[in-house]
């Protein structure tokens, strides 16, 4: 029986010719990731177990992104612990304020992940790197500690669901809309323990940023990982960001899938996930006026440069609604600089938005844009659980950067066409 | 391993943001985390949970973030084990790795029932309802991690 793309990567890293769904394996890791929230717990476990050296100083990435720049004394103590650990162990890929970014935007940009890699991260959105044709998955801090010490992790080999993406995405339809549509269709546990393998002749229309957004939210369907085949778009990106050689794996033609879904991207429309689950999706026409108080564009899902270009396209020539606070959070320093150089930052500020240094901040209700009771936010982030961005009685609506920008102008959840002015 | 306790019950898709809200993740101290466990879903939990109580839930328990603070908070609050119809995969790993006993089970259990979870026999006895059900044991690979006292210890021996 053939293997899926994910199974092939796992087999290669476990030193096996083949693996089967359900099999438990121990695999070698190419990269172990942690952030300022999960790493302190991992360091505790690492020390408690009497570990001394890390398995490879260059294959660990520690990114201080969740509560940074440090939001309070406790957060400052946490980053200090990680900083001291990185220094003591000689970890080369430690990223702090000034050169950090939101981890899942930063690592591909720094060339730390390439096609064919096996990556674990103590952050659930580690699944993002599947966009590069890598196997990557979120784990907890103890797994991270074991990964740092031994360069290994255990996995139950997943079965897969195949998503055959066809057609060119319709106007205003981004990677975010594609993944929200899919989660709305299969539910928040629709891919529990499984791989989501994307394929089809439509993927050539998806940019790397679209693919990052799609794989990023695989976890919101409960998946172990999301993964795209490697094509020229992937290889161009990898070559442009890393000196490491990508390894290309392909699913066998006779690989078995638990289910196959055909998604015609030309038939999709902008999609919004209403509170309090990412699967609670609606399209325009299915809801009335939803007044909002805040808009956030940023995060590991949609804080990349093309996301801000899309938002700016909608926002151009408009002012943000007087009752709306709009937060623009570029995911990395490089993206921030690009936005300054291209004039996007000026456009956002002149429209009335606040532009912030990179941080996960409001996405997880950490800092930099917490909601009060009863307030509503349209966010390009990835979760809208109860209390996710602040008070348990606040609400988060997940959408694309274009929808978020349009909503910032009107003060209610809006289709980009309501706002966009065609340039002559 | 056998646990007997009173049931505190929740529904489907209990996510890690309600188990321990991110605003409290600026610490990893188990007692501090336990003081806010389940706060955004059930403000009464911290006040009423007793040492040895058993948490029962529906499908996809622990979905969302990878924060190990979630099983740590539940364990430190006094919960002896968690019984759910299914678990989100990162929470499942974290529970095993941190030593919070969990079991996938779909039998009839209500809030306040007294149940006995017997991991050796793979059996759950509902003493209030006088009913009994079984669940499959962990695969040997995971049993080895549990019996060695966690992931790091099991790797160390290899």
Coordinates of C-alpha atoms in Angstrom, one line a residue:
Chain A
X1 CA 0.0 0.0 0.0
X2 CA 1.3 3.5 -0.8
X3 CA 2.1 6.2 1.6
X4 CA 0.8 9.7 2.0
X5 CA 3.3 12.6 1.8
X6 CA 3.3 12.9 5.6
X7 CA 3.9 9.2 6.1
X8 CA 6.9 9.3 3.7
X9 CA 8.5 12.2 5.7
X10 CA 7.9 10.3 9.0
X11 CA 9.3 7.1 7.6
X12 CA 12.4 8.8 6.4
X13 CA 13.0 10.4 9.8
X14 CA 12.3 7.2 11.7
X15 CA 14.9 5.3 9.5
X16 CA 12.2 3.1 8.0
X17 CA 11.3 2.1 4.4
X18 CA 7.6 2.5 5.1
X19 CA 5.2 3.2 7.9
X20 CA 1.5 2.6 8.3
X21 CA -1.3 4.7 9.8
X22 CA -1.6 3.9 13.5
X23 CA 2.0 2.8 13.9
X24 CA 3.9 4.4 16.8
X25 CA 7.4 5.6 15.8
X26 CA 10.3 7.4 17.3
X27 CA 11.6 10.0 14.7
X28 CA 14.6 12.3 14.4
X29 CA 13.9 16.0 14.4
X30 CA 15.3 18.7 12.2
X31 CA 14.1 21.6 14.4
X32 CA 12.6 22.1 17.8
X33 CA 10.7 25.3 18.5
X34 CA 9.5 27.0 21.6
X35 CA 8.3 30.5 22.6
X36 CA 8.3 32.6 25.7
X37 CA 5.2 30.9 27.2
X38 CA 6.0 27.3 26.5
X39 CA 9.8 27.3 26.7
X40 CA 10.0 28.1 30.5
X41 CA 8.0 24.9 31.2
X42 CA 10.2 22.9 28.8
X43 CA 13.4 24.3 30.5
X44 CA 12.0 23.1 33.9
X45 CA 11.4 19.6 32.5
X46 CA 14.8 19.6 30.8
X47 CA 16.5 20.5 34.1
X48 CA 14.4 18.3 36.2
X49 CA 15.4 15.3 34.1
X50 CA 19.0 16.1 34.7
X51 CA 19.7 16.9 31.1
X52 CA 22.8 19.0 30.5
X53 CA 23.5 19.6 26.8
X54 CA 21.0 20.1 24.0
X55 CA 21.2 17.7 21.1
X56 CA 22.2 20.3 18.6
X57 CA 22.7 24.0 19.3
X58 CA 21.6 25.0 15.7
X59 CA 18.5 22.9 15.6
X60 CA 16.6 24.7 18.4
X61 CA 14.7 27.9 17.8
X62 CA 13.5 30.0 20.8
X63 CA 11.2 32.9 19.8
X64 CA 10.1 35.4 22.3
X65 CA 6.8 36.5 20.7
X66 CA 3.7 35.9 22.8
X67 CA 3.9 38.5 25.6
X68 CA 6.8 40.5 24.2
X69 CA 7.8 43.3 24.4
X70 CA 7.4 42.0 27.9
X71 CA 3.9 42.9 29.1
X72 CA 4.5 42.7 32.8
X73 CA 7.1 41.6 35.4
X74 CA 6.1 37.9 35.3
X75 CA 6.4 37.9 31.5
X76 CA 9.8 39.6 31.8
X77 CA 10.9 36.9 34.2
X78 CA 9.8 34.2 31.8
X79 CA 11.7 35.6 28.8
X80 CA 14.8 36.1 31.0
X81 CA 14.7 32.4 31.9
X82 CA 14.7 31.5 28.3
X83 CA 17.3 34.1 27.4
X84 CA 19.6 32.7 30.1
X85 CA 19.0 29.1 29.0
X86 CA 19.8 30.0 25.3
X87 CA 22.9 31.7 26.4
X88 CA 24.1 28.9 28.7
X89 CA 23.4 26.2 26.1
X90 CA 24.8 28.2 23.2
X91 CA 21.6 28.0 21.2
X92 CA 22.1 30.0 18.0
X93 CA 18.5 30.6 17.0
X94 CA 17.3 32.7 19.9
X95 CA 15.1 35.6 18.7
X96 CA 14.3 38.5 21.1
X97 CA 12.8 41.9 20.7
X98 CA 14.5 43.7 17.8
X99 CA 14.9 40.7 15.6
X100 CA 12.0 38.4 16.7
X101 CA 8.8 37.9 14.9
X102 CA 5.7 35.8 15.3
X103 CA 7.4 32.4 15.3
X104 CA 5.6 30.8 12.4
X105 CA 6.1 33.8 10.1
X106 CA 9.7 34.1 11.3
X107 CA 11.1 30.6 10.9
X108 CA 10.4 30.2 7.2
X109 CA 11.6 33.8 6.6
X110 CA 14.9 33.0 8.4
X111 CA 15.2 29.9 6.2
X112 CA 15.1 27.6 9.3
X113 CA 12.5 25.2 7.8
X114 CA 12.8 23.7 4.3
X115 CA 10.8 21.1 2.3
X116 CA 11.1 17.6 3.7
X117 CA 12.0 18.7 7.3
X118 CA 10.4 17.2 10.4
X119 CA 9.7 20.0 12.9
X120 CA 8.0 20.0 16.4
X121 CA 7.1 23.2 18.2
X122 CA 5.6 23.9 21.6
X123 CA 3.0 25.9 19.9
X124 CA -0.1 24.5 18.3
X125 CA 0.3 26.5 15.1
X126 CA 3.6 24.8 14.3
X127 CA 1.6 23.0 11.6
X128 CA 2.2 26.2 9.5
X129 CA 5.4 24.8 7.8
X130 CA 3.4 22.1 6.0
X131 CA 3.1 24.9 3.4
X132 CA 6.7 24.3 2.6
X133 CA 6.2 20.5 2.1
X134 CA 7.6 19.8 5.6
X135 CA 6.0 17.7 8.4
X136 CA 5.5 20.0 11.3
X137 CA 3.2 19.7 14.3
X138 CA 2.5 21.3 17.7
X139 CA 3.4 19.5 20.9
X140 CA 3.6 20.4 24.5
X141 CA 6.6 21.6 26.6
X142 CA 7.6 18.1 27.8
X143 CA 7.9 17.0 24.2
X144 CA 9.9 20.1 23.5
X145 CA 12.2 19.3 26.4
X146 CA 12.8 15.8 25.1
X147 CA 13.3 17.2 21.6
X148 CA 15.9 19.6 22.9
X149 CA 17.7 16.9 24.8
X150 CA 17.6 14.0 22.4
X151 CA 16.5 15.4 19.0
X152 CA 13.7 12.9 19.0
X153 CA 9.9 12.7 19.3
X154 CA 7.3 9.9 19.3
X155 CA 4.5 10.0 16.8
X156 CA 1.4 7.9 16.0
X157 CA 1.6 7.8 12.2
X158 CA -1.6 9.6 11.0
X159 CA -4.0 8.6 8.3
X160 CA -5.0 11.5 6.0
X161 CA -7.8 13.4 4.5
X162 CA -7.2 14.7 1.0
X163 CA -8.4 18.1 -0.1
X164 CA -8.4 18.4 -3.9
X165 CA -8.3 22.2 -4.5
X166 CA -9.5 23.1 -8.0
X167 CA -10.2 26.4 -9.8
X168 CA -8.7 29.8 -9.4
X169 CA -9.8 31.5 -6.2
X170 CA -12.7 33.9 -6.8
X171 CA -12.2 37.7 -6.2
X172 CA -11.4 38.5 -2.6
X173 CA -11.0 34.8 -1.8
X174 CA -7.7 34.2 0.0
X175 CA -6.0 31.2 1.7
X176 CA -7.8 32.3 4.9
X177 CA -11.2 31.9 3.2
X178 CA -10.3 28.5 1.8
X179 CA -9.3 27.1 5.2
X180 CA -12.3 28.7 7.0
X181 CA -14.6 27.2 4.4
X182 CA -12.9 23.8 5.0
X183 CA -13.2 24.0 8.8
X184 CA -16.8 25.1 8.4
X185 CA -17.4 22.0 6.4
X186 CA -15.6 19.3 8.5
X187 CA -15.8 20.9 12.0
X188 CA -13.2 21.6 14.7
X189 CA -12.5 17.9 15.1
X190 CA -13.1 16.9 11.5
X191 CA -9.5 16.0 11.0
X192 CA -8.7 14.9 14.6
X193 CA -5.3 13.1 14.8
X194 CA -5.1 13.1 10.9
X195 CA -3.1 14.8 8.2
X196 CA -4.8 17.3 5.9
X197 CA -3.1 16.8 2.6
X198 CA -3.8 19.5 0.0
X199 CA -3.5 18.8 -3.7
X200 CA -5.1 19.6 -7.0
X201 CA -4.6 21.9 -10.0
X202 CA -5.8 24.9 -8.1
X203 CA -2.8 25.1 -5.8
X204 CA -0.8 26.8 -8.5
X205 CA -2.9 29.9 -7.8
X206 CA -2.1 29.9 -4.1
X207 CA 0.9 32.1 -3.0
X208 CA 3.2 30.9 -0.2
X209 CA 1.3 33.3 2.1
X210 CA -2.0 31.7 1.2
X211 CA -0.5 28.2 1.8
X212 CA 1.0 29.3 5.2
X213 CA -2.5 30.6 6.3
X214 CA -4.2 27.3 5.2
X215 CA -1.7 25.0 6.9
X216 CA -1.6 27.3 10.0
X217 CA -5.2 26.6 10.7
X218 CA -5.1 22.8 10.1
X219 CA -5.0 22.5 13.9
X220 CA -8.4 24.3 14.1
X221 CA -9.8 21.2 12.4
X222 CA -8.0 19.1 15.0
X223 CA -5.4 17.9 12.5
X224 CA -1.9 16.7 13.3
X225 CA -0.6 18.5 10.3
X226 CA -1.5 20.2 7.1
X227 CA 0.8 19.8 4.0
X228 CA 1.1 21.0 0.5
X229 CA 3.1 19.3 -2.3
X230 CA 6.3 21.0 -3.3
X231 CA 6.1 23.0 -6.6
X232 CA 8.0 25.9 -8.2
X233 CA 6.3 28.4 -5.9
X234 CA 7.7 26.4 -2.8
X235 CA 11.1 26.0 -4.3
X236 CA 11.4 29.6 -5.2
X237 CA 10.5 30.6 -1.7
X238 CA 12.9 28.0 -0.1
X239 CA 15.8 29.0 -2.3
X240 CA 15.1 32.7 -1.6
X241 CA 15.3 32.2 2.1
X242 CA 17.6 29.3 2.9
X243 CA 20.9 27.8 1.9
X244 CA 19.7 24.4 3.0
X245 CA 18.8 21.9 0.3
X246 CA 15.0 21.1 0.2
X247 CA 14.0 17.4 0.1
X248 CA 10.9 16.8 -2.0
X249 CA 8.5 14.0 -1.0
X250 CA 5.4 13.1 -2.9
X251 CA 2.4 11.0 -2.0
X252 CA 2.3 7.7 -3.7
X253 CA -0.3 7.4 -6.4
X254 CA -1.9 4.6 -4.5
X255 CA -1.8 6.3 -1.1
X256 CA -5.0 5.7 0.9
X257 CA -7.1 8.6 2.3
X258 CA -9.9 8.3 4.8
X259 CA -11.8 10.9 2.8
X260 CA -11.4 13.1 -0.2
X261 CA -13.0 16.5 -0.5
X262 CA -13.2 18.5 -3.7
X263 CA -13.0 22.2 -3.1
X264 CA -13.7 24.5 -6.1
X265 CA -12.0 27.7 -5.0
X266 CA -13.6 29.6 -7.9
X267 CA -17.0 29.0 -6.2
X268 CA -15.9 30.3 -2.8
X269 CA -16.8 33.7 -1.3
X270 CA -15.3 35.6 1.6
X271 CA -16.0 33.6 4.8
X272 CA -16.2 34.7 8.4
X273 CA -16.1 32.4 11.5
X274 CA -18.5 33.7 14.1
X275 CA -18.0 33.2 17.9
X276 CA -17.1 30.9 19.5
X277 CA -15.6 28.2 17.2
X278 CA -13.6 28.5 14.0
X279 CA -16.1 26.1 12.4
X280 CA -19.0 28.4 12.9
X281 CA -18.6 29.9 9.5
X282 CA -20.9 32.2 7.5
X283 CA -20.7 33.9 4.2
X284 CA -22.0 37.3 3.3
X285 CA -25.8 37.3 2.9
X286 CA -26.2 34.8 5.8
X287 CA -25.9 37.5 8.5
X288 CA -27.2 41.0 9.1
X289 CA -25.3 44.0 10.6
X290 CA -22.7 43.0 13.1
X291 CA -21.3 46.2 14.7
X292 CA -17.7 45.9 15.8
X293 CA -15.3 47.8 18.1
X294 CA -11.9 46.5 17.0
X295 CA -10.1 45.1 14.0
X296 CA -6.8 43.2 14.3
X297 CA -4.7 42.4 11.3
X298 CA -1.7 40.3 12.2
X299 CA -0.7 36.9 13.7
X300 CA 0.9 33.7 12.5
X301 CA -2.1 33.2 10.2
X302 CA -2.3 36.6 8.4
X303 CA 0.5 38.9 9.5
X304 CA 2.6 38.6 6.3
X305 CA 3.4 41.3 3.8
X306 CA 0.8 40.3 1.2
X307 CA -1.8 40.4 3.9
X308 CA -1.1 44.0 4.6
X309 CA -1.0 44.8 0.8
X310 CA -4.5 43.3 0.5
X311 CA -5.8 45.2 3.5
X312 CA -4.2 48.5 2.2
X313 CA -5.9 47.9 -1.2
X314 CA -9.3 47.9 0.5
X315 CA -8.4 50.7 2.9
X316 CA -7.0 53.1 0.4
X317 CA -8.9 56.4 0.2
X318 CA -10.8 55.7 3.4
X319 CA -10.7 56.6 7.1
X320 CA -11.3 54.0 9.8
X321 CA -14.8 54.3 11.3
X322 CA -14.8 56.5 14.4
X323 CA -16.0 53.7 16.7
X324 CA -13.4 51.2 15.6
X325 CA -9.8 50.7 16.9
X326 CA -7.7 49.2 14.2
X327 CA -4.5 47.3 15.1
X328 CA -1.9 46.5 12.4
X329 CA 0.7 44.0 13.6
X330 CA 3.3 43.0 11.1
X331 CA 4.4 39.5 12.0
X332 CA 8.2 40.1 11.6
X333 CA 10.7 43.0 11.6
X334 CA 11.4 42.4 8.0
X335 CA 7.7 42.7 7.1
X336 CA 7.5 45.8 9.2
X337 CA 10.4 47.4 7.4
X338 CA 8.9 46.4 4.0
X339 CA 5.7 48.1 5.0
X340 CA 7.6 51.3 5.9
X341 CA 9.6 51.3 2.7
X342 CA 6.6 50.7 0.5
X343 CA 4.4 53.3 2.2
X344 CA 1.9 50.9 3.7
X345 CA 2.6 52.0 7.3
X346 CA 1.9 55.6 6.3
X347 CA -1.3 54.6 4.7
X348 CA -2.5 52.7 7.7
X349 CA -1.5 55.4 10.1
X350 CA -3.2 58.1 8.0
X351 CA -6.3 56.0 7.9
X352 CA -6.3 56.0 11.7
X353 CA -4.8 52.6 12.5
X354 CA -2.3 51.8 15.2
X355 CA 0.8 50.0 13.9
X356 CA 2.7 47.8 16.4
X357 CA 6.0 46.0 16.7
X358 CA 5.6 42.3 16.0
X359 CA 3.9 40.3 18.8
X360 CA 1.3 37.6 19.2
X361 CA -0.3 40.0 21.6
X362 CA -4.1 40.3 21.2
X363 CA -4.5 37.0 19.3
X364 CA -4.4 35.1 22.5
X365 CA -5.6 37.8 24.7
X366 CA -2.1 38.5 26.0
X367 CA -1.7 42.2 25.6
X368 CA -1.9 45.0 23.0
X369 CA -5.6 45.1 22.3
X370 CA -7.6 43.3 24.9
X371 CA -11.4 43.4 24.6
X372 CA -13.9 44.6 27.2
X373 CA -17.1 42.8 28.1
X374 CA -19.5 42.9 25.1
X375 CA -17.0 44.1 22.6
X376 CA -16.6 42.6 19.2
X377 CA -13.4 42.3 17.1
X378 CA -12.9 41.2 13.5
X379 CA -9.5 39.5 13.5
X380 CA -7.3 37.8 10.9
X381 CA -6.1 35.5 13.7
X382 CA -7.0 31.9 14.1
X383 CA -9.2 31.3 17.2
X384 CA -12.4 32.7 18.5
X385 CA -13.0 30.7 21.6
X386 CA -14.7 32.2 24.6
X387 CA -12.4 34.8 26.2
X388 CA -9.7 34.4 23.5
X389 CA -9.0 38.1 23.1
X390 CA -10.1 39.3 26.5
X391 CA -13.3 39.4 28.5
X392 CA -15.2 36.1 28.4
X393 CA -18.2 38.1 27.2
X394 CA -16.3 39.6 24.2
X395 CA -16.5 38.2 20.7
X396 CA -14.0 37.4 18.0
X397 CA -14.9 37.1 14.3
X398 CA -12.2 35.4 12.1
X399 CA -11.8 36.7 8.6
X400 CA -9.3 37.6 5.8
X401 CA -7.3 40.8 5.8
X402 CA -9.6 42.2 3.1
X403 CA -12.8 41.6 5.1
X404 CA -11.0 42.9 8.2
X405 CA -10.0 46.2 6.4
X406 CA -13.5 46.7 4.9
X407 CA -15.0 46.2 8.4
X408 CA -12.7 48.7 9.9
X409 CA -14.0 51.3 7.5
X410 CA -17.7 50.6 7.9
X411 CA -17.7 49.7 11.6
X412 CA -19.6 46.5 10.9
X413 CA -18.6 43.2 9.3
X414 CA -18.3 44.1 5.7
X415 CA -17.6 42.6 2.3
X416 CA -14.5 44.2 0.6
X417 CA -16.7 45.2 -2.4
X418 CA -18.7 47.5 -0.1
X419 CA -15.5 49.6 0.4
X420 CA -13.0 49.0 -2.3
X421 CA -12.5 51.8 -4.8
X422 CA -11.3 50.7 -8.2
X423 CA -8.1 52.6 -9.3
X424 CA -8.3 54.3 -12.6
Chain B
X1 CA -4.1 2.7 38.9
X2 CA -7.6 3.1 40.2
X3 CA -9.4 6.4 40.9
X4 CA -12.8 6.9 42.6
X5 CA -14.3 10.3 42.7
X6 CA -17.2 12.6 42.2
X7 CA -17.9 13.8 38.6
X8 CA -17.6 17.4 37.4
X9 CA -19.0 17.4 33.9
X10 CA -18.6 19.7 30.9
X11 CA -19.6 19.5 27.2
X12 CA -17.9 19.2 23.8
X13 CA -14.9 21.2 22.6
X14 CA -13.6 22.3 26.0
X15 CA -10.7 24.4 24.7
X16 CA -7.4 25.2 26.4
X17 CA -8.3 28.9 26.5
X18 CA -11.1 28.2 29.0
X19 CA -9.1 25.5 30.8
X20 CA -6.5 28.1 31.6
X21 CA -6.9 31.6 29.9
X22 CA -3.7 32.9 28.2
X23 CA -3.7 36.0 30.4
X24 CA -2.5 33.7 33.2
X25 CA 0.3 32.1 31.2
X26 CA 2.9 34.5 32.5
X27 CA 3.5 31.9 35.1
X28 CA 4.0 28.1 35.1
X29 CA 3.5 27.7 38.8
X30 CA 0.9 24.8 39.2
X31 CA -0.8 26.4 42.2
X32 CA -1.2 29.8 40.5
X33 CA -2.5 28.1 37.4
X34 CA -4.9 26.0 39.4
X35 CA -6.4 29.1 40.9
X36 CA -7.8 30.1 37.5
X37 CA -8.6 26.7 36.1
X38 CA -11.8 26.6 34.0
X39 CA -12.5 30.2 35.0
X40 CA -13.9 31.4 31.7
X41 CA -16.2 28.4 31.3
X42 CA -17.2 27.8 35.0
X43 CA -16.5 30.3 37.6
X44 CA -17.6 27.9 40.3
X45 CA -15.1 25.2 39.5
X46 CA -12.2 26.4 41.6
X47 CA -14.4 26.9 44.7
X48 CA -16.1 23.4 44.5
X49 CA -13.5 21.0 43.1
X50 CA -12.3 18.5 45.7
X51 CA -9.1 16.5 45.7
X52 CA -9.8 13.3 43.8
X53 CA -12.8 14.6 41.7
X54 CA -13.0 13.3 38.2
X55 CA -13.6 15.6 35.2
X56 CA -15.9 14.2 32.5
X57 CA -16.4 15.8 29.1
X58 CA -17.6 15.3 25.6
X59 CA -15.8 15.3 22.3
X60 CA -12.5 17.0 21.4
X61 CA -11.5 17.9 25.0
X62 CA -8.5 20.2 25.2
X63 CA -8.6 21.6 21.7
X64 CA -6.7 24.7 20.8
X65 CA -3.3 25.7 22.1
X66 CA -0.4 23.4 22.9
X67 CA -0.1 24.9 26.4
X68 CA 1.0 22.3 28.8
X69 CA -0.3 24.6 31.5
X70 CA -3.7 23.1 30.8
X71 CA -3.1 19.6 32.1
X72 CA -0.9 21.1 34.8
X73 CA -3.7 23.4 36.0
X74 CA -6.3 20.5 35.9
X75 CA -4.0 18.2 37.9
X76 CA -3.0 20.9 40.4
X77 CA -6.6 21.7 41.0
X78 CA -7.1 18.3 42.5
X79 CA -8.7 16.4 39.5
X80 CA -7.6 12.8 39.6
X81 CA -8.3 12.0 36.0
X82 CA -10.2 13.2 32.9
X83 CA -12.7 11.0 31.1
X84 CA -13.8 12.4 27.7
X85 CA -15.5 11.0 24.6
X86 CA -12.4 12.2 22.6
X87 CA -9.3 14.3 23.2
X88 CA -7.6 16.9 21.0
X89 CA -4.2 15.4 20.0
X90 CA -1.8 17.8 21.7
X91 CA -3.7 17.7 24.9
X92 CA -3.6 13.9 24.7
X93 CA 0.2 13.9 24.4
X94 CA 0.6 16.5 27.1
X95 CA -1.6 14.6 29.6
X96 CA 0.5 11.4 29.0
X97 CA 3.8 13.4 29.2
X98 CA 2.8 15.2 32.4
X99 CA 1.2 12.3 34.2
X100 CA -2.5 13.4 34.1
X101 CA -4.4 10.2 33.7
X102 CA -6.9 10.4 30.8
X103 CA -9.4 7.9 29.3
X104 CA -11.5 8.0 26.2
X105 CA -15.0 6.7 27.1
X106 CA -18.5 7.4 25.9
X107 CA -20.6 5.8 28.6
X108 CA -23.5 7.5 30.5
X109 CA -22.1 9.7 33.2
X110 CA -23.7 12.7 34.8
X111 CA -22.6 15.6 37.0
X112 CA -22.2 14.5 40.6
X113 CA -22.1 10.8 39.9
X114 CA -19.5 8.8 41.8
X115 CA -17.4 6.8 39.4
X116 CA -14.4 4.4 39.6
X117 CA -11.9 4.4 36.8
X118 CA -9.7 1.3 36.8
X119 CA -6.8 1.7 34.4
X120 CA -5.4 -1.8 35.0
X121 CA -8.8 -3.5 34.3
X122 CA -9.8 -1.0 31.6
X123 CA -13.1 -0.5 33.4
X124 CA -15.3 2.4 34.5
X125 CA -17.9 1.7 37.2
X126 CA -20.6 4.2 37.7
X127 CA -21.5 3.7 41.4
X128 CA -24.4 6.1 41.3
X129 CA -26.0 4.5 38.3
X130 CA -24.8 1.0 39.0
X131 CA -23.5 0.7 35.5
X132 CA -20.2 -0.5 34.1
X133 CA -18.3 0.0 30.9
X134 CA -14.9 -0.8 29.4
X135 CA -12.2 1.1 27.6
X136 CA -9.1 -0.2 25.6
X137 CA -5.8 0.0 27.4
X138 CA -3.0 2.4 26.2
X139 CA -0.7 0.8 23.6
X140 CA 2.5 -0.7 25.2
X141 CA 4.6 2.1 23.7
X142 CA 2.6 4.7 25.8
X143 CA 2.3 2.4 28.8
X144 CA 6.1 2.3 28.8
X145 CA 6.3 6.1 28.9
X146 CA 3.8 6.2 31.8
X147 CA 5.4 3.5 33.8
X148 CA 8.9 5.1 33.4
X149 CA 7.5 8.2 34.9
X150 CA 7.2 10.4 31.8
X151 CA 8.7 11.0 28.4
X152 CA 12.1 12.3 29.5
X153 CA 12.8 9.4 31.9
X154 CA 11.8 6.9 29.3
X155 CA 14.1 8.4 26.7
X156 CA 16.9 8.6 29.2
X157 CA 16.8 4.9 29.7
X158 CA 17.3 4.3 26.0

